[in-house]
mmCIF file of C-alpha atoms and ligand atoms in Angstrom:
data_model
loop_
_atom_site.group_PDB
_atom_site.id
_atom_site.type_symbol
_atom_site.label_atom_id
_atom_site.label_comp_id
_atom_site.label_asym_id
_atom_site.label_seq_id
_atom_site.Cartn_x
_atom_site.Cartn_y
_atom_site.Cartn_z
ATOM 1 C CA MET R 1 -5.097 4.094 18.575
ATOM 2 C CA GLU R 2 -3.580 7.472 17.720
ATOM 3 C CA SER R 3 -5.511 7.914 14.519
ATOM 4 C CA LEU R 4 -8.363 6.305 12.638
ATOM 5 C CA LYS R 5 -5.801 4.533 10.488
ATOM 6 C CA PRO R 6 -3.145 2.792 12.524
ATOM 7 C CA LYS R 7 0.541 2.075 12.186
ATOM 8 C CA ILE R 8 1.431 -1.601 11.994
ATOM 9 C CA ALA R 9 4.988 -2.873 12.532
ATOM 10 C CA ILE R 10 5.852 -6.266 11.066
ATOM 11 C CA ILE R 11 8.884 -8.028 12.524
ATOM 12 C CA GLY R 12 10.231 -10.548 10.038
ATOM 13 C CA ALA R 13 9.864 -9.868 6.305
ATOM 14 C CA GLY R 14 10.024 -13.505 5.199
ATOM 15 C CA ASN R 15 7.185 -15.495 3.617
ATOM 16 C CA VAL R 16 4.632 -14.707 6.313
ATOM 17 C CA GLY R 17 5.669 -11.116 7.108
ATOM 18 C CA SER R 18 5.880 -9.946 3.493
ATOM 19 C CA THR R 19 2.647 -11.667 2.432
ATOM 20 C CA PHE R 20 0.887 -10.124 5.416
ATOM 21 C CA ALA R 21 2.271 -6.705 4.400
ATOM 22 C CA PHE R 22 0.840 -7.246 0.905
ATOM 23 C CA ALA R 23 -2.579 -8.333 2.193
ATOM 24 C CA LEU R 24 -2.624 -5.468 4.700
ATOM 25 C CA MET R 25 -1.760 -2.944 2.002
ATOM 26 C CA ILE R 26 -4.645 -4.209 -0.138
ATOM 27 C CA SER R 27 -7.020 -4.131 2.846
ATOM 28 C CA GLY R 28 -6.436 -0.396 3.333
ATOM 29 C CA LEU R 29 -6.530 -0.852 7.106
ATOM 30 C CA ALA R 30 -3.154 0.724 7.873
ATOM 31 C CA ARG R 31 -1.802 4.261 7.610
ATOM 32 C CA GLU R 32 1.798 3.047 7.947
ATOM 33 C CA ILE R 33 3.416 -0.367 7.566
ATOM 34 C CA VAL R 34 6.999 -0.723 8.762
ATOM 35 C CA LEU R 35 8.978 -3.881 8.014
ATOM 36 C CA VAL R 36 11.803 -4.879 10.364
ATOM 37 C CA ASP R 37 14.095 -7.795 9.481
ATOM 38 C CA LYS R 38 17.752 -8.559 10.158
ATOM 39 C CA ASN R 39 18.067 -9.248 6.433
ATOM 40 C CA GLU R 40 18.178 -5.608 5.306
ATOM 41 C CA LEU R 41 18.569 -6.391 1.616
ATOM 42 C CA LEU R 42 15.482 -8.607 1.625
ATOM 43 C CA THR R 43 13.481 -5.968 3.479
ATOM 44 C CA GLU R 44 14.506 -3.200 1.080
ATOM 45 C CA GLY R 45 13.475 -5.388 -1.848
ATOM 46 C CA GLU R 46 10.091 -6.206 -0.307
ATOM 47 C CA VAL R 47 9.450 -2.548 0.507
ATOM 48 C CA MET R 48 10.315 -1.453 -3.038
ATOM 49 C CA ASP R 49 8.079 -4.115 -4.577
ATOM 50 C CA LEU R 50 5.142 -3.272 -2.275
ATOM 51 C CA ASN R 51 5.471 0.464 -2.863
ATOM 52 C CA HIS R 52 5.512 -0.016 -6.631
ATOM 53 C CA GLY R 53 1.990 -1.455 -6.405
ATOM 54 C CA LEU R 54 0.650 1.327 -4.187
ATOM 55 C CA SER R 55 -1.010 3.287 -6.980
ATOM 56 C CA PHE R 56 -3.410 0.328 -7.325
ATOM 57 C CA ALA R 57 -4.135 0.121 -3.587
ATOM 58 C CA HIS R 58 -4.865 2.482 -0.702
ATOM 59 C CA PRO R 59 -2.439 5.265 0.213
ATOM 60 C CA THR R 60 -0.127 3.730 2.811
ATOM 61 C CA LYS R 61 3.366 4.640 3.972
ATOM 62 C CA ILE R 62 5.476 1.484 3.664
ATOM 63 C CA TYR R 63 9.128 1.464 4.724
ATOM 64 C CA ALA R 64 11.954 -0.549 6.268
ATOM 65 C CA ALA R 65 13.545 0.246 9.625
ATOM 66 C CA GLY R 66 15.339 -1.198 12.627
ATOM 67 C CA PHE R 67 13.493 -1.862 15.881
ATOM 68 C CA GLU R 68 13.224 1.898 16.446
ATOM 69 C CA GLY R 69 10.689 1.784 13.584
ATOM 70 C CA CYS R 70 8.236 0.173 16.044
ATOM 71 C CA ILE R 71 7.794 3.490 17.847
ATOM 72 C CA ASP R 72 4.134 4.542 18.021
ATOM 73 C CA ALA R 73 3.013 1.297 16.346
ATOM 74 C CA ASP R 74 -0.544 0.385 17.285
ATOM 75 C CA ILE R 75 0.136 -3.281 16.612
ATOM 76 C CA VAL R 76 3.453 -5.130 16.339
ATOM 77 C CA VAL R 77 3.079 -8.385 14.414
ATOM 78 C CA ILE R 78 5.943 -10.787 15.104
ATOM 79 C CA THR R 79 6.759 -13.286 12.347
ATOM 80 C CA ALA R 80 10.558 -13.436 12.759
ATOM 81 C CA GLY R 81 12.168 -16.783 13.346
ATOM 82 C CA VAL R 82 12.855 -20.171 11.868
ATOM 83 C CA ARG R 83 10.070 -22.065 10.162
ATOM 84 C CA GLN R 84 9.351 -25.799 9.935
ATOM 85 C CA LYS R 85 11.311 -27.857 7.455
ATOM 86 C CA PRO R 86 9.418 -30.750 5.860
ATOM 87 C CA GLY R 87 8.716 -33.336 8.584
ATOM 88 C CA GLN R 88 9.433 -30.976 11.518
ATOM 89 C CA THR R 89 6.719 -30.183 14.084
ATOM 90 C CA ARG R 90 6.099 -26.655 15.340
ATOM 91 C CA ILE R 91 7.431 -27.710 18.737
ATOM 92 C CA ASP R 92 10.760 -28.644 17.099
ATOM 93 C CA LEU R 93 11.334 -24.891 16.593
ATOM 94 C CA VAL R 94 10.996 -23.995 20.254
ATOM 95 C CA HIS R 95 14.620 -23.609 21.328
ATOM 96 C CA SER R 96 15.783 -21.553 18.329
ATOM 97 C CA ASN R 97 12.779 -19.259 18.416
ATOM 98 C CA VAL R 98 12.738 -18.778 22.200
ATOM 99 C CA ALA R 99 16.420 -17.745 22.000
ATOM 100 C CA LEU R 100 15.501 -15.280 19.227
ATOM 101 C CA PHE R 101 12.583 -13.861 21.237
ATOM 102 C CA LYS R 102 14.863 -13.300 24.226
ATOM 103 C CA ASP R 103 16.822 -10.974 21.939
ATOM 104 C CA ILE R 104 14.057 -9.222 20.060
ATOM 105 C CA ILE R 105 11.193 -8.799 22.554
ATOM 106 C CA PRO R 106 13.128 -6.436 24.877
ATOM 107 C CA ALA R 107 14.317 -4.492 21.798
ATOM 108 C CA ILE R 108 10.754 -4.147 20.478
ATOM 109 C CA THR R 109 9.265 -3.330 23.882
ATOM 110 C CA LYS R 110 11.776 -0.510 24.321
ATOM 111 C CA PHE R 111 10.079 1.325 21.438
ATOM 112 C CA ALA R 112 6.565 -0.106 21.470
ATOM 113 C CA GLY R 113 5.705 -0.559 25.141
ATOM 114 C CA ASN R 114 2.104 0.604 24.576
ATOM 115 C CA SER R 115 1.408 -1.466 21.467
ATOM 116 C CA ILE R 116 -0.591 -4.638 21.068
ATOM 117 C CA PHE R 117 1.745 -7.535 20.229
ATOM 118 C CA LEU R 118 0.431 -10.161 17.821
ATOM 119 C CA VAL R 119 2.677 -13.238 17.831
ATOM 120 C CA VAL R 120 2.773 -15.522 14.805
ATOM 121 C CA THR R 121 6.150 -17.294 15.024
ATOM 122 C CA ASN R 122 5.885 -20.965 15.995
ATOM 123 C CA PRO R 123 5.359 -22.647 18.333
ATOM 124 C CA VAL R 124 2.951 -19.750 18.644
ATOM 125 C CA ASP R 125 1.339 -20.555 22.012
ATOM 126 C CA ILE R 126 4.683 -20.930 23.765
ATOM 127 C CA LEU R 127 6.069 -17.804 22.116
ATOM 128 C CA THR R 128 2.962 -15.820 23.065
ATOM 129 C CA TYR R 129 3.614 -16.829 26.685
ATOM 130 C CA VAL R 130 7.316 -15.975 26.341
ATOM 131 C CA THR R 131 6.407 -12.565 24.831
ATOM 132 C CA LEU R 132 3.995 -11.870 27.677
ATOM 133 C CA LYS R 133 6.686 -12.622 30.282
ATOM 134 C CA LEU R 134 9.519 -10.780 28.525
ATOM 135 C CA SER R 135 7.527 -7.676 27.568
ATOM 136 C CA GLY R 136 5.764 -7.119 30.895
ATOM 137 C CA LEU R 137 2.656 -6.059 28.942
ATOM 138 C CA PRO R 138 -0.810 -6.813 30.325
ATOM 139 C CA SER R 139 -2.215 -10.104 29.049
ATOM 140 C CA ASN R 140 -4.966 -8.489 26.932
ATOM 141 C CA LYS R 141 -2.242 -6.875 24.813
ATOM 142 C CA VAL R 142 -0.282 -10.013 23.969
ATOM 143 C CA ILE R 143 -2.124 -12.156 21.462
ATOM 144 C CA GLY R 144 -1.085 -15.228 19.508
ATOM 145 C CA SER R 145 -2.644 -15.940 16.114
ATOM 146 C CA GLY R 146 -3.393 -19.332 17.686
ATOM 147 C CA THR R 147 -5.948 -21.561 15.982
ATOM 148 C CA VAL R 148 -7.659 -18.818 13.956
ATOM 149 C CA LEU R 149 -6.017 -20.280 10.837
ATOM 150 C CA ASP R 150 -6.847 -23.874 11.798
ATOM 151 C CA THR R 151 -10.461 -22.845 12.378
ATOM 152 C CA ALA R 152 -10.576 -21.186 8.942
ATOM 153 C CA ARG R 153 -9.205 -24.385 7.409
ATOM 154 C CA LEU R 154 -11.873 -26.395 9.228
ATOM 155 C CA LYS R 155 -14.655 -24.136 7.986
ATOM 156 C CA TYR R 156 -13.336 -24.287 4.443
ATOM 157 C CA MET R 157 -13.129 -28.078 4.423
ATOM 158 C CA ILE R 158 -16.584 -28.522 5.982
ATOM 159 C CA SER R 159 -18.021 -26.031 3.523
ATOM 160 C CA GLU R 160 -16.537 -27.942 0.575
ATOM 161 C CA TYR R 161 -17.665 -31.339 1.850
ATOM 162 C CA TYR R 162 -21.186 -30.400 2.884
ATOM 163 C CA LYS R 163 -21.735 -27.682 0.269
ATOM 164 C CA VAL R 164 -22.503 -24.849 2.666
ATOM 165 C CA ASP R 165 -21.135 -21.307 2.939
ATOM 166 C CA THR R 166 -18.280 -20.930 5.458
ATOM 167 C CA GLY R 167 -20.159 -17.981 7.007
ATOM 168 C CA ASN R 168 -22.935 -20.350 8.141
ATOM 169 C CA ILE R 169 -20.522 -22.631 9.981
ATOM 170 C CA HIS R 170 -19.757 -21.943 13.627
ATOM 171 C CA ALA R 171 -17.069 -24.367 14.698
ATOM 172 C CA TYR R 172 -13.819 -23.763 16.585
ATOM 173 C CA ILE R 173 -10.513 -25.492 16.989
ATOM 174 C CA ILE R 174 -9.010 -24.799 20.408
ATOM 175 C CA GLY R 175 -5.877 -25.641 22.422
ATOM 176 C CA GLU R 176 -2.387 -25.701 20.948
ATOM 177 C CA HIS R 177 -1.875 -24.444 17.381
ATOM 178 C CA GLY R 178 -0.308 -27.804 16.585
ATOM 179 C CA ASP R 179 -0.589 -31.535 16.973
ATOM 180 C CA SER R 180 -2.591 -31.563 20.240
ATOM 181 C CA GLU R 181 -5.318 -29.147 19.084
ATOM 182 C CA LEU R 182 -8.968 -30.240 19.171
ATOM 183 C CA PRO R 183 -12.234 -29.396 17.431
ATOM 184 C CA VAL R 184 -15.157 -28.468 19.672
ATOM 185 C CA TRP R 185 -17.926 -30.450 17.960
ATOM 186 C CA SER R 186 -20.172 -30.238 21.021
ATOM 187 C CA ASN R 187 -20.632 -26.480 20.414
ATOM 188 C CA ALA R 188 -20.500 -26.496 16.616
ATOM 189 C CA THR R 189 -23.449 -25.471 14.461
ATOM 190 C CA ILE R 190 -24.360 -25.017 10.802
ATOM 191 C CA GLY R 191 -27.180 -22.560 10.180
ATOM 192 C CA GLY R 192 -28.076 -22.722 13.861
ATOM 193 C CA MET R 193 -28.365 -26.526 13.808
ATOM 194 C CA ASP R 194 -26.128 -28.914 15.762
ATOM 195 C CA ILE R 195 -23.345 -29.829 13.320
ATOM 196 C CA GLU R 196 -23.681 -33.601 13.663
ATOM 197 C CA LYS R 197 -27.438 -33.438 13.122
ATOM 198 C CA TYR R 198 -26.972 -31.183 10.104
ATOM 199 C CA CYS R 199 -24.388 -33.494 8.573
ATOM 200 C CA SER R 200 -26.340 -36.721 9.302
ATOM 201 C CA GLY R 201 -29.372 -35.184 7.690
ATOM 202 C CA TYR R 202 -27.562 -34.373 4.476
ATOM 203 C CA VAL R 203 -24.890 -37.004 3.870
ATOM 204 C CA HIS R 204 -24.543 -40.603 5.026
ATOM 205 C CA PRO R 205 -26.749 -40.620 8.153
ATOM 206 C CA GLY R 206 -25.057 -42.260 11.103
ATOM 207 C CA ILE R 207 -21.440 -41.684 10.137
ATOM 208 C CA ALA R 208 -21.353 -37.896 10.359
ATOM 209 C CA LYS R 209 -19.062 -37.928 13.393
ATOM 210 C CA LYS R 210 -16.556 -40.189 11.645
ATOM 211 C CA GLU R 211 -16.610 -37.968 8.584
ATOM 212 C CA LEU R 212 -16.115 -34.835 10.665
ATOM 213 C CA SER R 213 -13.169 -36.504 12.454
ATOM 214 C CA GLY R 214 -11.655 -37.271 9.072
ATOM 215 C CA ILE R 215 -12.022 -33.629 8.051
ATOM 216 C CA PHE R 216 -10.371 -32.511 11.303
ATOM 217 C CA GLU R 217 -7.388 -34.848 10.712
ATOM 218 C CA LYS R 218 -6.880 -33.205 7.314
ATOM 219 C CA VAL R 219 -7.028 -29.756 8.929
ATOM 220 C CA LYS R 220 -4.470 -30.744 11.580
ATOM 221 C CA ASN R 221 -2.056 -32.021 8.951
ATOM 222 C CA ALA R 222 -2.664 -29.275 6.375
ATOM 223 C CA ALA R 223 0.454 -27.248 7.186
ATOM 224 C CA TYR R 224 2.662 -30.363 6.878
ATOM 225 C CA LYS R 225 1.271 -30.994 3.402
ATOM 226 C CA ILE R 226 1.712 -27.395 2.270
ATOM 227 C CA ILE R 227 5.260 -27.212 3.661
ATOM 228 C CA GLN R 228 6.119 -30.482 1.925
ATOM 229 C CA ALA R 229 4.770 -29.043 -1.334
ATOM 230 C CA LYS R 230 5.971 -25.420 -1.322
ATOM 231 C CA GLY R 231 8.235 -24.971 1.719
ATOM 232 C CA ALA R 232 6.064 -22.568 3.731
ATOM 233 C CA THR R 233 2.509 -21.387 4.312
ATOM 234 C CA ASN R 234 1.843 -17.723 3.626
ATOM 235 C CA TYR R 235 -1.475 -16.718 2.003
ATOM 236 C CA SER R 236 -3.957 -18.090 4.517
ATOM 237 C CA ILE R 237 -1.906 -16.972 7.536
ATOM 238 C CA ALA R 238 -1.593 -13.499 5.980
ATOM 239 C CA LEU R 239 -5.384 -13.228 5.673
ATOM 240 C CA THR R 240 -5.782 -14.611 9.190
ATOM 241 C CA LEU R 241 -3.581 -11.762 10.421
ATOM 242 C CA VAL R 242 -5.595 -9.191 8.459
ATOM 243 C CA LYS R 243 -8.760 -10.504 10.128
ATOM 244 C CA ILE R 244 -7.272 -10.237 13.641
ATOM 245 C CA THR R 245 -5.810 -6.811 12.833
ATOM 246 C CA ARG R 246 -9.174 -5.597 11.528
ATOM 247 C CA SER R 247 -10.972 -6.749 14.653
ATOM 248 C CA ILE R 248 -8.495 -4.737 16.746
ATOM 249 C CA VAL R 249 -8.235 -1.539 14.734
ATOM 250 C CA ARG R 250 -11.924 -1.323 13.875
ATOM 251 C CA ASN R 251 -12.981 -2.457 17.338
ATOM 252 C CA GLU R 252 -15.104 -5.179 15.755
ATOM 253 C CA ASN R 253 -15.307 -7.412 18.818
ATOM 254 C CA SER R 254 -15.038 -10.530 16.652
ATOM 255 C CA ILE R 255 -14.927 -13.854 18.445
ATOM 256 C CA LEU R 256 -11.670 -15.434 17.302
ATOM 257 C CA PRO R 257 -9.782 -18.424 18.719
ATOM 258 C CA VAL R 258 -6.595 -16.483 19.426
ATOM 259 C CA SER R 259 -3.941 -17.649 21.849
ATOM 260 C CA THR R 260 -4.315 -15.863 25.156
ATOM 261 C CA LEU R 261 -3.303 -16.256 28.802
ATOM 262 C CA ILE R 262 -5.874 -18.424 30.568
ATOM 263 C CA THR R 263 -6.649 -18.628 34.256
ATOM 264 C CA ASP R 264 -8.544 -21.534 35.839
ATOM 265 C CA TYR R 265 -9.946 -22.774 32.549
ATOM 266 C CA TYR R 266 -11.012 -26.312 33.431
ATOM 267 C CA GLY R 267 -8.425 -26.035 36.196
ATOM 268 C CA ILE R 268 -5.649 -24.852 33.887
ATOM 269 C CA SER R 269 -3.797 -21.580 34.500
ATOM 270 C CA ASP R 270 -0.654 -19.692 33.525
ATOM 271 C CA ILE R 271 -0.408 -20.802 29.923
ATOM 272 C CA CYS R 272 -1.354 -19.289 26.564
ATOM 273 C CA LEU R 273 -3.741 -21.388 24.491
ATOM 274 C CA SER R 274 -6.403 -20.754 21.897
ATOM 275 C CA ILE R 275 -9.929 -20.236 23.160
ATOM 276 C CA PRO R 276 -12.671 -18.303 21.342
ATOM 277 C CA SER R 277 -12.061 -14.739 22.515
ATOM 278 C CA ARG R 278 -13.606 -11.341 21.884
ATOM 279 C CA VAL R 279 -10.992 -9.190 20.151
ATOM 280 C CA SER R 280 -11.378 -5.413 20.263
ATOM 281 C CA ILE R 281 -9.327 -2.228 20.212
ATOM 282 C CA ASN R 282 -7.983 -3.279 23.633
ATOM 283 C CA GLY R 283 -6.792 -6.667 22.350
ATOM 284 C CA VAL R 284 -8.383 -9.678 24.035
ATOM 285 C CA GLU R 285 -11.406 -8.295 25.918
ATOM 286 C CA GLN R 286 -12.587 -11.661 27.208
ATOM 287 C CA TYR R 287 -12.258 -15.354 26.465
ATOM 288 C CA LEU R 288 -15.293 -17.609 26.455
ATOM 289 C CA LYS R 289 -15.740 -20.397 28.966
ATOM 290 C CA LEU R 290 -17.090 -23.036 26.588
ATOM 291 C CA GLU R 291 -19.104 -25.942 27.896
ATOM 292 C CA LEU R 292 -16.867 -28.751 26.699
ATOM 293 C CA SER R 293 -17.910 -32.402 26.663
ATOM 294 C CA GLU R 294 -15.932 -34.696 28.988
ATOM 295 C CA GLU R 295 -13.909 -36.032 26.074
ATOM 296 C CA GLU R 296 -13.117 -32.487 24.910
ATOM 297 C CA GLN R 297 -12.103 -31.487 28.444
ATOM 298 C CA GLU R 298 -9.629 -34.375 28.524
ATOM 299 C CA LEU R 299 -8.210 -33.456 25.126
ATOM 300 C CA PHE R 300 -7.941 -29.800 26.149
ATOM 301 C CA LYS R 301 -6.097 -30.689 29.363
ATOM 302 C CA ASN R 302 -3.780 -32.943 27.375
ATOM 303 C CA SER R 303 -3.046 -30.066 24.968
ATOM 304 C CA ALA R 304 -2.288 -27.724 27.871
ATOM 305 C CA ASN R 305 -0.079 -30.286 29.616
ATOM 306 C CA THR R 306 1.887 -30.914 26.426
ATOM 307 C CA LEU R 307 2.777 -27.209 26.317
ATOM 308 C CA LYS R 308 3.336 -26.883 30.076
ATOM 309 C CA LYS R 309 6.007 -29.584 29.960
ATOM 310 C CA ILE R 310 7.876 -27.618 27.294
ATOM 311 C CA ILE R 311 7.497 -24.277 29.065
ATOM 312 C CA LYS R 312 9.086 -25.838 32.175
ATOM 313 C CA THR R 313 12.266 -26.425 30.162
ATOM 314 C CA ILE R 314 12.519 -22.731 29.225
ATOM 315 C CA ASP R 315 14.523 -20.381 31.409
ATOM 316 C CA LEU R 316 12.597 -17.073 31.430
HETATM 317 P P1 NAD Y 1 10.919 -17.093 6.784
HETATM 318 O O1 NAD Y 1 12.175 -17.841 7.014
HETATM 319 O O2 NAD Y 1 10.452 -16.896 5.386
HETATM 320 O O3 NAD Y 1 11.001 -15.657 7.472
HETATM 321 C C1 NAD Y 1 11.492 -15.452 8.751
HETATM 322 C C2 NAD Y 1 12.169 -14.106 8.738
HETATM 323 O O4 NAD Y 1 12.593 -13.808 10.093
HETATM 324 C C3 NAD Y 1 13.433 -14.063 7.865
HETATM 325 O O5 NAD Y 1 13.294 -13.088 6.852
HETATM 326 C C4 NAD Y 1 14.544 -13.726 8.851
HETATM 327 O O6 NAD Y 1 15.551 -12.873 8.302
HETATM 328 C C5 NAD Y 1 13.760 -13.011 9.955
HETATM 329 N N1 NAD Y 1 14.519 -12.943 11.212
HETATM 330 C C6 NAD Y 1 15.232 -13.927 11.808
HETATM 331 N N2 NAD Y 1 15.834 -13.436 12.914
HETATM 332 C C7 NAD Y 1 15.488 -12.118 13.006
HETATM 333 C C8 NAD Y 1 15.814 -11.069 13.912
HETATM 334 N N3 NAD Y 1 16.642 -11.284 14.960
HETATM 335 N N4 NAD Y 1 15.286 -9.853 13.712
HETATM 336 C C9 NAD Y 1 14.479 -9.621 12.641
HETATM 337 N N5 NAD Y 1 14.149 -10.573 11.745
HETATM 338 C C10 NAD Y 1 14.655 -11.802 11.914
HETATM 339 O O7 NAD Y 1 9.789 -17.848 7.639
HETATM 340 P P2 NAD Y 1 8.200 -17.685 7.438
HETATM 341 O O8 NAD Y 1 7.723 -18.738 6.518
HETATM 342 O O9 NAD Y 1 7.898 -16.262 7.206
HETATM 343 O O10 NAD Y 1 7.708 -18.123 8.913
HETATM 344 C C11 NAD Y 1 7.982 -17.295 10.024
HETATM 345 C C12 NAD Y 1 7.450 -17.939 11.292
HETATM 346 O O11 NAD Y 1 6.020 -17.947 11.241
HETATM 347 C C13 NAD Y 1 7.872 -19.398 11.495
HETATM 348 O O12 NAD Y 1 8.171 -19.649 12.845
HETATM 349 C C14 NAD Y 1 6.648 -20.173 11.057
HETATM 350 O O13 NAD Y 1 6.591 -21.464 11.652
HETATM 351 C C15 NAD Y 1 5.563 -19.248 11.579
HETATM 352 N N6 NAD Y 1 4.220 -19.451 11.022
HETATM 353 C C16 NAD Y 1 3.186 -19.398 11.888
HETATM 354 C C17 NAD Y 1 1.906 -19.604 11.440
HETATM 355 C C18 NAD Y 1 0.766 -19.558 12.429
HETATM 356 O O14 NAD Y 1 -0.383 -19.930 12.114
HETATM 357 N N7 NAD Y 1 1.016 -19.123 13.657
HETATM 358 C C19 NAD Y 1 1.655 -19.834 10.077
HETATM 359 C C20 NAD Y 1 2.751 -19.842 9.211
HETATM 360 C C21 NAD Y 1 4.040 -19.666 9.690
#
């Protein structure tokens, strides 16, 4: 980090990129925010609109640029690419967005070879892996937003159902940010108590696990519902990105289920997947080897294999 307040480059000024810029501006975390998008008119409009609100936020330099604008960025957040249409899965985007990344990652790396790259574009785990390979950066510096958003959705829904503050819930969703993801109930707690015991003690003893599974299904399908209703998701992902950014720039060492390169994790290597990881000024400092139940191990391996099959079809 060159200064106490960093420079953040955002690639893609669509729904996710522009909402993240707005949330980041309000957070006061950044000294400079540069927006890069092939749609120059859109980017100019977003930059004007953001700057016109600056007198109500923290002093920040916000501007539009080409890829050269990534120079000296502490973090490059990549949101460029196609998004899901109603009914499409994240995996359905793979070929278009891999082709795009083959174009843009070398262009970004040329100017920001020392930055931390935070990948958001879907399918995020595959594109994090593609970014790692194309950029040549060390694996700690290439991070996918992964299941941080899914985990936030899970905490929110549990907190609503069981009437408990989200901050007292420790529960993670791991694996693919997508249809094969899984909740790690075996390690989940509320107020220090095993989650199933907590839930059985408060609501409908005996069916807590079934209820929790129902909540997880809603979490997994949340993006489909939002996309059906309003065409895109933007607010919660923007705040997710602020949280990850804060953990990096303030060296908070938060444990976040970001997508990261794993090696011999239950026998799985050479793939990016979400695992609770300690995120610091260096990016991913370490990922945690969770003690998964046998059922969770199977689900995790299935999630990894789903992605591996797709990665094999990509020419890198
Ligand atoms: P969007 O269509 O609103 O914005 C995408 C932007 O990318 C557009 O403005 C487009 O001009 C730009 N772009 C395309 N090609 C480019 C290029 N070569 N150079 C620069 N910019 C380029 O889409 P969105 O709703 O902002 O979603 C963006 C991506 O983020 C999608 O892939 C979506 O699935 C993903 N997403 C991920 C998560 C997550 O949790 N990881 C959450 C929400 C959305």
